[in-house]
């Protein structure tokens, strides 16, 4: 079942890169998603690549500093998010024009996507946002967004992630347990959909669509990611803008 139901509404698709990313790193994913959504027919779609921490032309140390700053922000401090504010500025002009938003973030871009969606919801509670994090560190998801977030990771042995970036961060928090005592719940702020992917390679390889990043059936990493989107993460009926 798709995260977004078929609709004639307008969908703004933002693909959000992480740290030290080449300018065309997510372009193959953007093109594949637009092609899939266009073939489905229905609503209009606008798509854009965003680099909230800069591409590989900016100092890696500065990018890591900004991404680390955002990663440490608690839920109530997301207005200070560097990546979230960057995306918010791109999305805000569409906010009052009937668009719904799909944020797809890789690595630190996934955290920035959550922050931006939270800021949009604070500005306009009725706006429809869906977030897909791919190979991202764990970051606490506010309760009002948990049903709208999917977390995709490269699965290794015993169901654990083989992507070390996905092991960073936490979804945990303290809650009241039996007899009123505090209990640590490691999934208290987790997204509603945690989706393992069977991919070849590592953190930088989710969007590869050529050998050797193909399984025994000839399916590429990109096809595995697109398959997850088609089944659970994206609108079923949109067309090109």
GROMACS .gro file of C-alpha atoms in nm:
model
  241
    1UNK     CA    1   0.000   0.000   0.000
    2UNK     CA    2   0.133   0.344  -0.092
    3UNK     CA    3   0.207   0.608   0.169
    4UNK     CA    4   0.018   0.855  -0.051
    5UNK     CA    5  -0.318   0.765  -0.199
    6UNK     CA    6  -0.403   0.833  -0.565
    7UNK     CA    7  -0.491   1.198  -0.605
    8UNK     CA    8  -0.518   1.483  -0.850
    9UNK     CA    9  -0.325   1.712  -0.617
   10UNK     CA   10   0.012   1.866  -0.694
   11UNK     CA   11   0.318   1.690  -0.551
   12UNK     CA   12   0.652   1.859  -0.487
   13UNK     CA   13   0.930   1.599  -0.487
   14UNK     CA   14   1.253   1.711  -0.320
   15UNK     CA   15   1.559   1.484  -0.328
   16UNK     CA   16   1.798   1.586  -0.052
   17UNK     CA   17   2.166   1.498  -0.049
   18UNK     CA   18   2.391   1.448   0.250
   19UNK     CA   19   2.755   1.546   0.300
   20UNK     CA   20   3.027   1.569   0.033
   21UNK     CA   21   2.794   1.466  -0.248
   22UNK     CA   22   2.860   1.504  -0.620
   23UNK     CA   23   2.615   1.741  -0.794
   24UNK     CA   24   2.456   1.457  -0.993
   25UNK     CA   25   2.462   1.187  -0.721
   26UNK     CA   26   2.082   1.164  -0.683
   27UNK     CA   27   1.993   1.264  -1.040
   28UNK     CA   28   1.947   0.904  -1.155
   29UNK     CA   29   1.701   0.848  -0.870
   30UNK     CA   30   1.513   1.170  -0.945
   31UNK     CA   31   1.479   1.078  -1.313
   32UNK     CA   32   1.362   0.725  -1.231
   33UNK     CA   33   1.102   0.848  -0.982
   34UNK     CA   34   0.966   1.116  -1.212
   35UNK     CA   35   0.944   0.862  -1.493
   36UNK     CA   36   0.756   0.616  -1.270
   37UNK     CA   37   0.519   0.881  -1.139
   38UNK     CA   38   0.461   1.023  -1.486
   39UNK     CA   39   0.367   0.680  -1.619
   40UNK     CA   40   0.119   0.637  -1.333
   41UNK     CA   41  -0.081   0.939  -1.455
   42UNK     CA   42  -0.294   1.172  -1.243
   43UNK     CA   43  -0.160   1.462  -1.041
   44UNK     CA   44   0.119   1.704  -1.133
   45UNK     CA   45   0.471   1.666  -1.002
   46UNK     CA   46   0.758   1.911  -0.963
   47UNK     CA   47   1.101   1.771  -0.869
   48UNK     CA   48   1.425   1.926  -0.750
   49UNK     CA   49   1.764   1.819  -0.611
   50UNK     CA   50   1.875   1.998  -0.295
   51UNK     CA   51   2.213   2.016  -0.120
   52UNK     CA   52   2.141   2.162   0.226
   53UNK     CA   53   2.502   2.119   0.340
   54UNK     CA   54   2.661   2.196   0.002
   55UNK     CA   55   2.795   1.961  -0.266
   56UNK     CA   56   3.152   1.834  -0.291
   57UNK     CA   57   3.269   2.183  -0.390
   58UNK     CA   58   3.229   2.300  -0.028
   59UNK     CA   59   3.468   2.215   0.254
   60UNK     CA   60   3.390   1.867   0.386
   61UNK     CA   61   3.480   1.977   0.739
   62UNK     CA   62   3.226   2.259   0.722
   63UNK     CA   63   2.961   2.021   0.591
   64UNK     CA   64   3.031   1.768   0.865
   65UNK     CA   65   3.013   2.043   1.125
   66UNK     CA   66   2.670   2.155   1.002
   67UNK     CA   67   2.535   1.801   0.970
   68UNK     CA   68   2.660   1.712   1.320
   69UNK     CA   69   2.495   2.027   1.456
   70UNK     CA   70   2.162   1.919   1.309
   71UNK     CA   71   2.200   1.559   1.424
   72UNK     CA   72   2.231   1.668   1.787
   73UNK     CA   73   1.922   1.889   1.786
   74UNK     CA   74   1.638   1.768   2.011
   75UNK     CA   75   1.286   1.764   1.872
   76UNK     CA   76   1.192   2.099   2.027
   77UNK     CA   77   1.497   2.276   1.880
   78UNK     CA   78   1.450   2.196   1.510
   79UNK     CA   79   1.397   2.564   1.422
   80UNK     CA   80   1.778   2.587   1.457
   81UNK     CA   81   1.834   2.318   1.194
   82UNK     CA   82   2.071   2.434   0.920
   83UNK     CA   83   1.954   2.172   0.670
   84UNK     CA   84   1.590   2.203   0.771
   85UNK     CA   85   1.587   2.580   0.722
   86UNK     CA   86   1.758   2.543   0.383
   87UNK     CA   87   1.486   2.305   0.261
   88UNK     CA   88   1.214   2.516   0.420
   89UNK     CA   89   1.318   2.815   0.208
   90UNK     CA   90   1.284   2.605  -0.107
   91UNK     CA   91   0.948   2.458  -0.008
   92UNK     CA   92   0.784   2.764   0.148
   93UNK     CA   93   0.683   2.934  -0.180
   94UNK     CA   94   0.469   2.626  -0.261
   95UNK     CA   95   0.312   2.602   0.081
   96UNK     CA   96   0.013   2.824   0.011
   97UNK     CA   97  -0.049   2.696  -0.341
   98UNK     CA   98  -0.197   2.355  -0.268
   99UNK     CA   99   0.116   2.142  -0.307
  100UNK     CA  100   0.190   1.835  -0.100
  101UNK     CA  101   0.550   1.743  -0.028
  102UNK     CA  102   0.763   1.430  -0.058
  103UNK     CA  103   1.111   1.467   0.091
  104UNK     CA  104   1.361   1.192   0.001
  105UNK     CA  105   1.688   1.230   0.188
  106UNK     CA  106   2.010   1.030   0.168
  107UNK     CA  107   2.243   1.015   0.468
  108UNK     CA  108   2.237   1.345   0.660
  109UNK     CA  109   1.986   1.468   0.404
  110UNK     CA  110   1.734   1.232   0.561
  111UNK     CA  111   1.763   1.411   0.894
  112UNK     CA  112   1.733   1.749   0.724
  113UNK     CA  113   1.417   1.620   0.553
  114UNK     CA  114   1.257   1.536   0.888
  115UNK     CA  115   1.350   1.876   1.026
  116UNK     CA  116   1.206   2.055   0.724
  117UNK     CA  117   0.879   1.860   0.743
  118UNK     CA  118   0.851   1.947   1.111
  119UNK     CA  119   0.902   2.317   1.031
  120UNK     CA  120   0.643   2.305   0.752
  121UNK     CA  121   0.392   2.142   0.987
  122UNK     CA  122   0.452   2.414   1.243
  123UNK     CA  123   0.385   2.677   0.978
  124UNK     CA  124   0.082   2.499   0.826
  125UNK     CA  125  -0.049   2.199   1.026
  126UNK     CA  126  -0.273   2.083   0.739
  127UNK     CA  127   0.008   2.046   0.484
  128UNK     CA  128   0.070   1.690   0.365
  129UNK     CA  129   0.431   1.576   0.401
  130UNK     CA  130   0.589   1.237   0.341
  131UNK     CA  131   0.954   1.168   0.424
  132UNK     CA  132   1.177   0.885   0.301
  133UNK     CA  133   1.516   0.848   0.472
  134UNK     CA  134   1.773   0.636   0.287
  135UNK     CA  135   2.095   0.531   0.459
  136UNK     CA  136   2.042   0.800   0.722
  137UNK     CA  137   2.145   0.828   1.085
  138UNK     CA  138   1.860   0.771   1.327
  139UNK     CA  139   1.699   1.092   1.446
  140UNK     CA  140   1.400   1.130   1.678
  141UNK     CA  141   1.075   1.166   1.482
  142UNK     CA  142   0.804   1.381   1.645
  143UNK     CA  143   0.480   1.193   1.711
  144UNK     CA  144   0.284   1.391   1.451
  145UNK     CA  145   0.526   1.282   1.175
  146UNK     CA  146   0.599   0.920   1.266
  147UNK     CA  147   0.324   0.780   1.042
  148UNK     CA  148   0.464   0.982   0.749
  149UNK     CA  149   0.828   0.865   0.767
  150UNK     CA  150   0.990   0.563   0.602
  151UNK     CA  151   1.345   0.456   0.691
  152UNK     CA  152   1.528   0.249   0.426
  153UNK     CA  153   1.855   0.076   0.506
  154UNK     CA  154   2.092  -0.176   0.347
  155UNK     CA  155   2.033  -0.500   0.534
  156UNK     CA  156   2.322  -0.716   0.647
  157UNK     CA  157   2.341  -1.027   0.862
  158UNK     CA  158   2.066  -1.102   1.116
  159UNK     CA  159   1.854  -0.813   0.992
  160UNK     CA  160   2.100  -0.548   1.106
  161UNK     CA  161   2.212  -0.265   0.883
  162UNK     CA  162   2.542  -0.314   0.701
  163UNK     CA  163   2.549   0.062   0.644
  164UNK     CA  164   2.745   0.211   0.937
  165UNK     CA  165   2.576   0.550   0.895
  166UNK     CA  166   2.239   0.393   0.982
  167UNK     CA  167   2.382   0.282   1.316
  168UNK     CA  168   2.446   0.640   1.424
  169UNK     CA  169   2.195   0.831   1.632
  170UNK     CA  170   1.896   0.700   1.824
  171UNK     CA  171   1.517   0.673   1.823
  172UNK     CA  172   1.512   0.608   2.195
  173UNK     CA  173   1.354   0.798   2.480
  174UNK     CA  174   1.227   0.763   2.834
  175UNK     CA  175   0.862   0.683   2.901
  176UNK     CA  176   0.654   0.595   3.202
  177UNK     CA  177   0.650   0.221   3.267
  178UNK     CA  178   0.485  -0.002   3.523
  179UNK     CA  179   0.436   0.150   3.867
  180UNK     CA  180   0.519   0.490   3.719
  181UNK     CA  181   0.889   0.414   3.686
  182UNK     CA  182   1.083   0.552   3.386
  183UNK     CA  183   1.163   0.294   3.116
  184UNK     CA  184   1.392   0.337   2.816
  185UNK     CA  185   1.212   0.267   2.487
  186UNK     CA  186   1.461   0.248   2.199
  187UNK     CA  187   1.182   0.292   1.943
  188UNK     CA  188   0.986   0.569   2.116
  189UNK     CA  189   1.064   0.820   1.839
  190UNK     CA  190   1.105   0.574   1.552
  191UNK     CA  191   0.942   0.611   1.208
  192UNK     CA  192   0.640   0.394   1.136
  193UNK     CA  193   0.807   0.214   0.844
  194UNK     CA  194   1.156   0.063   0.878
  195UNK     CA  195   1.232  -0.108   0.547
  196UNK     CA  196   1.537  -0.332   0.484
  197UNK     CA  197   1.688  -0.328   0.135
  198UNK     CA  198   1.888  -0.604  -0.032
  199UNK     CA  199   2.163  -0.402  -0.199
  200UNK     CA  200   2.521  -0.457  -0.311
  201UNK     CA  201   2.796  -0.239  -0.172
  202UNK     CA  202   2.773   0.025   0.098
  203UNK     CA  203   2.654   0.368   0.198
  204UNK     CA  204   2.735   0.541  -0.130
  205UNK     CA  205   2.581   0.269  -0.349
  206UNK     CA  206   2.204   0.282  -0.295
  207UNK     CA  207   2.141   0.441  -0.635
  208UNK     CA  208   2.380   0.237  -0.852
  209UNK     CA  209   2.214   0.092  -1.161
  210UNK     CA  210   2.499  -0.099  -1.325
  211UNK     CA  211   2.731  -0.396  -1.255
  212UNK     CA  212   2.865  -0.496  -1.009
  213UNK     CA  213   2.576  -0.347  -0.809
  214UNK     CA  214   2.324  -0.607  -0.924
  215UNK     CA  215   2.190  -0.920  -0.755
  216UNK     CA  216   2.174  -1.274  -0.894
  217UNK     CA  217   1.846  -1.193  -1.072
  218UNK     CA  218   1.998  -0.891  -1.245
  219UNK     CA  219   1.817  -0.634  -1.030
  220UNK     CA  220   2.022  -0.324  -0.951
  221UNK     CA  221   2.041  -0.134  -0.623
  222UNK     CA  222   1.841   0.146  -0.781
  223UNK     CA  223   1.565  -0.096  -0.877
  224UNK     CA  224   1.551  -0.226  -0.518
  225UNK     CA  225   1.509   0.130  -0.390
  226UNK     CA  226   1.248   0.217  -0.654
  227UNK     CA  227   1.062  -0.103  -0.570
  228UNK     CA  228   1.034   0.001  -0.207
  229UNK     CA  229   0.904   0.342  -0.314
  230UNK     CA  230   0.644   0.199  -0.550
  231UNK     CA  231   0.509  -0.040  -0.289
  232UNK     CA  232   0.509   0.176   0.022
  233UNK     CA  233   0.644   0.528  -0.010
  234UNK     CA  234   0.519   0.727  -0.306
  235UNK     CA  235   0.200   0.847  -0.475
  236UNK     CA  236   0.044   0.599  -0.713
  237UNK     CA  237  -0.095   0.853  -0.956
  238UNK     CA  238   0.092   1.163  -1.070
  239UNK     CA  239   0.218   1.311  -1.394
  240UNK     CA  240   0.486   1.554  -1.505
  241UNK     CA  241   0.444   1.925  -1.434
   0.00000   0.00000   0.00000
